[in-house]
């Protein structure tokens, strides 16, 4: 599964790397809402929650549908500004229809087709459908959707005020250090883009982001089949310290594509592709291959030894071993005329982590 961004004919200067205070605040708020996704920030999140007053904590929770399970498109600026205030001003410039649709998608868990035409702001039937979807998600979601549809201006002003108060409570102090890390990453990315081109810059973003062979499309390895175009607009890449392990992509038709990627730590390994994870899960889905792995977990074996142990024919064992090798779960070494197969313990041990990373990405 992949998300594809069409960049055919796009001038190189339309691919942009820039830091965004609003996008990083969104990443921090997601960490506060879903600390289980970000164990590396558990201590930070706990300290922030302790320091928040009850009223601000409640305000964060009442709007958390904008950044918890998924993030509203308007929280990732296509043209990042130096300050949070400037980016919030840009959000204020979005019309109610666009803002409400983006907010309902994250609040109700549906897709844009549910809220596009007719608009729930003007059509009673569409409004009831939106509220039904919100109600199915929970009482808080229903209450937020009701307020949003009844008085969009009031909700928008309240959300902005909440974000401004978050800046005062924890973001401004944290951003000072984060901005240095982001600036370092941006220097690297922009230098690669200038000197070596788009493919090299994308490769430095993440192993999950690649340039298609024809150089006409950016391919993002995510658990979805979607496509969008950057023609006439461009693509903005926003680094994030708090975003790891997520790779967030704004891909809504009519919106400029934006990719928020985690700034890699030096010790961080390249992500395993969703295809590789799927291949390994498929390989483990056969009872014979599980039996073979049980034996190989005790040490290297030849095909003949495995066939004898499990009363199978050597050709049948060879076929199953080939599947396991293609999945990257086995290694093989020749000793004279014998080939001994061994279980790749690190690959098997990391499978759960790799699967979680692919899902969260």
PDB file of N, CA and C in Angstrom, residues 288-322:
ATOM      1  N   UNK A 288       3.532 -25.573   8.367  1.00  0.00           N
ATOM      2  CA  UNK A 288       4.792 -26.282   8.094  1.00  0.00           C
ATOM      3  C   UNK A 288       5.982 -25.346   8.315  1.00  0.00           C
ATOM      4  N   UNK A 289       5.837 -24.104   7.849  1.00  0.00           N
ATOM      5  CA  UNK A 289       6.947 -23.164   8.011  1.00  0.00           C
ATOM      6  C   UNK A 289       7.173 -22.830   9.485  1.00  0.00           C
ATOM      7  N   UNK A 290       6.106 -22.796  10.275  1.00  0.00           N
ATOM      8  CA  UNK A 290       6.267 -22.582  11.713  1.00  0.00           C
ATOM      9  C   UNK A 290       7.015 -23.752  12.362  1.00  0.00           C
ATOM     10  N   UNK A 291       6.738 -24.973  11.890  1.00  0.00           N
ATOM     11  CA  UNK A 291       7.462 -26.133  12.423  1.00  0.00           C
ATOM     12  C   UNK A 291       8.947 -26.057  12.078  1.00  0.00           C
ATOM     13  N   UNK A 292       9.219 -25.672  10.843  1.00  0.00           N
ATOM     14  CA  UNK A 292      10.615 -25.546  10.434  1.00  0.00           C
ATOM     15  C   UNK A 292      11.334 -24.490  11.277  1.00  0.00           C
ATOM     16  N   UNK A 293      10.660 -23.383  11.532  1.00  0.00           N
ATOM     17  CA  UNK A 293      11.256 -22.328  12.349  1.00  0.00           C
ATOM     18  C   UNK A 293      11.506 -22.811  13.772  1.00  0.00           C
ATOM     19  N   UNK A 294      10.624 -23.659  14.258  1.00  0.00           N
ATOM     20  CA  UNK A 294      10.793 -24.196  15.618  1.00  0.00           C
ATOM     21  C   UNK A 294      12.114 -24.957  15.718  1.00  0.00           C
ATOM     22  N   UNK A 295      12.418 -25.725  14.683  1.00  0.00           N
ATOM     23  CA  UNK A 295      13.680 -26.469  14.670  1.00  0.00           C
ATOM     24  C   UNK A 295      14.868 -25.542  14.466  1.00  0.00           C
ATOM     25  N   UNK A 296      14.720 -24.602  13.525  1.00  0.00           N
ATOM     26  CA  UNK A 296      15.828 -23.688  13.221  1.00  0.00           C
ATOM     27  C   UNK A 296      16.141 -22.761  14.395  1.00  0.00           C
ATOM     28  N   UNK A 297      15.155 -22.527  15.254  1.00  0.00           N
ATOM     29  CA  UNK A 297      15.400 -21.687  16.424  1.00  0.00           C
ATOM     30  C   UNK A 297      16.398 -22.342  17.372  1.00  0.00           C
ATOM     31  N   UNK A 298      16.587 -23.654  17.218  1.00  0.00           N
ATOM     32  CA  UNK A 298      17.516 -24.385  18.081  1.00  0.00           C
ATOM     33  C   UNK A 298      18.910 -24.491  17.470  1.00  0.00           C
ATOM     34  N   UNK A 299      19.044 -24.011  16.222  1.00  0.00           N
ATOM     35  CA  UNK A 299      20.353 -24.034  15.582  1.00  0.00           C
ATOM     36  C   UNK A 299      20.234 -24.276  14.093  1.00  0.00           C
ATOM     37  N   UNK A 300      21.323 -24.056  13.340  1.00  0.00           N
ATOM     38  CA  UNK A 300      21.310 -24.241  11.881  1.00  0.00           C
ATOM     39  C   UNK A 300      21.058 -25.705  11.501  1.00  0.00           C
ATOM     40  N   UNK A 301      20.340 -25.911  10.393  1.00  0.00           N
ATOM     41  CA  UNK A 301      20.036 -27.252   9.886  1.00  0.00           C
ATOM     42  C   UNK A 301      20.109 -27.244   8.365  1.00  0.00           C
ATOM     43  N   UNK A 302      20.408 -28.391   7.808  1.00  0.00           N
ATOM     44  CA  UNK A 302      20.352 -28.552   6.357  1.00  0.00           C
ATOM     45  C   UNK A 302      18.931 -28.905   5.946  1.00  0.00           C
ATOM     46  N   UNK A 303      18.677 -28.824   4.648  1.00  0.00           N
ATOM     47  CA  UNK A 303      17.356 -29.193   4.135  1.00  0.00           C
ATOM     48  C   UNK A 303      17.046 -30.647   4.461  1.00  0.00           C
ATOM     49  N   UNK A 304      18.041 -31.509   4.298  1.00  0.00           N
ATOM     50  CA  UNK A 304      17.831 -32.927   4.574  1.00  0.00           C
ATOM     51  C   UNK A 304      17.509 -33.191   6.027  1.00  0.00           C
ATOM     52  N   UNK A 305      18.193 -32.505   6.920  1.00  0.00           N
ATOM     53  CA  UNK A 305      17.921 -32.676   8.345  1.00  0.00           C
ATOM     54  C   UNK A 305      16.507 -32.238   8.704  1.00  0.00           C
ATOM     55  N   UNK A 306      16.078 -31.137   8.133  1.00  0.00           N
ATOM     56  CA  UNK A 306      14.720 -30.663   8.396  1.00  0.00           C
ATOM     57  C   UNK A 306      13.684 -31.627   7.836  1.00  0.00           C
ATOM     58  N   UNK A 307      13.952 -32.144   6.651  1.00  0.00           N
ATOM     59  CA  UNK A 307      13.023 -33.098   6.041  1.00  0.00           C
ATOM     60  C   UNK A 307      12.903 -34.348   6.905  1.00  0.00           C
ATOM     61  N   UNK A 308      14.030 -34.815   7.419  1.00  0.00           N
ATOM     62  CA  UNK A 308      14.014 -36.008   8.269  1.00  0.00           C
ATOM     63  C   UNK A 308      13.274 -35.733   9.579  1.00  0.00           C
ATOM     64  N   UNK A 309      13.541 -34.599  10.182  1.00  0.00           N
ATOM     65  CA  UNK A 309      12.926 -34.270  11.475  1.00  0.00           C
ATOM     66  C   UNK A 309      11.412 -34.230  11.382  1.00  0.00           C
ATOM     67  N   UNK A 310      10.901 -33.650  10.290  1.00  0.00           N
ATOM     68  CA  UNK A 310       9.453 -33.444  10.175  1.00  0.00           C
ATOM     69  C   UNK A 310       8.782 -34.405   9.191  1.00  0.00           C
ATOM     70  N   UNK A 311       9.535 -35.425   8.740  1.00  0.00           N
ATOM     71  CA  UNK A 311       8.998 -36.445   7.828  1.00  0.00           C
ATOM     72  C   UNK A 311       8.353 -35.805   6.600  1.00  0.00           C
ATOM     73  N   UNK A 312       9.135 -34.914   5.981  1.00  0.00           N
ATOM     74  CA  UNK A 312       8.712 -34.240   4.755  1.00  0.00           C
ATOM     75  C   UNK A 312       9.702 -34.565   3.649  1.00  0.00           C
ATOM     76  N   UNK A 313       9.308 -34.324   2.419  1.00  0.00           N
ATOM     77  CA  UNK A 313      10.237 -34.529   1.310  1.00  0.00           C
ATOM     78  C   UNK A 313      11.176 -33.339   1.208  1.00  0.00           C
ATOM     79  N   UNK A 314      12.422 -33.555   0.808  1.00  0.00           N
ATOM     80  CA  UNK A 314      13.356 -32.423   0.644  1.00  0.00           C
ATOM     81  C   UNK A 314      12.839 -31.331  -0.287  1.00  0.00           C
ATOM     82  N   UNK A 315      12.202 -31.665  -1.426  1.00  0.00           N
ATOM     83  CA  UNK A 315      11.683 -30.577  -2.279  1.00  0.00           C
ATOM     84  C   UNK A 315      10.629 -29.716  -1.563  1.00  0.00           C
ATOM     85  N   UNK A 316       9.772 -30.354  -0.757  1.00  0.00           N
ATOM     86  CA  UNK A 316       8.754 -29.586  -0.036  1.00  0.00           C
ATOM     87  C   UNK A 316       9.409 -28.657   0.972  1.00  0.00           C
ATOM     88  N   UNK A 317      10.405 -29.159   1.687  1.00  0.00           N
ATOM     89  CA  UNK A 317      11.120 -28.315   2.645  1.00  0.00           C
ATOM     90  C   UNK A 317      11.809 -27.162   1.923  1.00  0.00           C
ATOM     91  N   UNK A 318      12.413 -27.435   0.780  1.00  0.00           N
ATOM     92  CA  UNK A 318      13.105 -26.395   0.011  1.00  0.00           C
ATOM     93  C   UNK A 318      12.158 -25.271  -0.380  1.00  0.00           C
ATOM     94  N   UNK A 319      10.942 -25.650  -0.776  1.00  0.00           N
ATOM     95  CA  UNK A 319       9.967 -24.619  -1.173  1.00  0.00           C
ATOM     96  C   UNK A 319       9.624 -23.715   0.005  1.00  0.00           C
ATOM     97  N   UNK A 320       9.415 -24.321   1.172  1.00  0.00           N
ATOM     98  CA  UNK A 320       9.073 -23.518   2.349  1.00  0.00           C
ATOM     99  C   UNK A 320      10.256 -22.655   2.801  1.00  0.00           C
ATOM    100  N   UNK A 321      11.466 -23.212   2.700  1.00  0.00           N
ATOM    101  CA  UNK A 321      12.644 -22.429   3.073  1.00  0.00           C
ATOM    102  C   UNK A 321      12.828 -21.234   2.142  1.00  0.00           C
ATOM    103  N   UNK A 322      12.497 -21.414   0.875  1.00  0.00           N
ATOM    104  CA  UNK A 322      12.620 -20.311  -0.088  1.00  0.00           C
ATOM    105  C   UNK A 322      11.690 -19.164   0.288  1.00  0.00           C
TER     106      UNK A 322
END
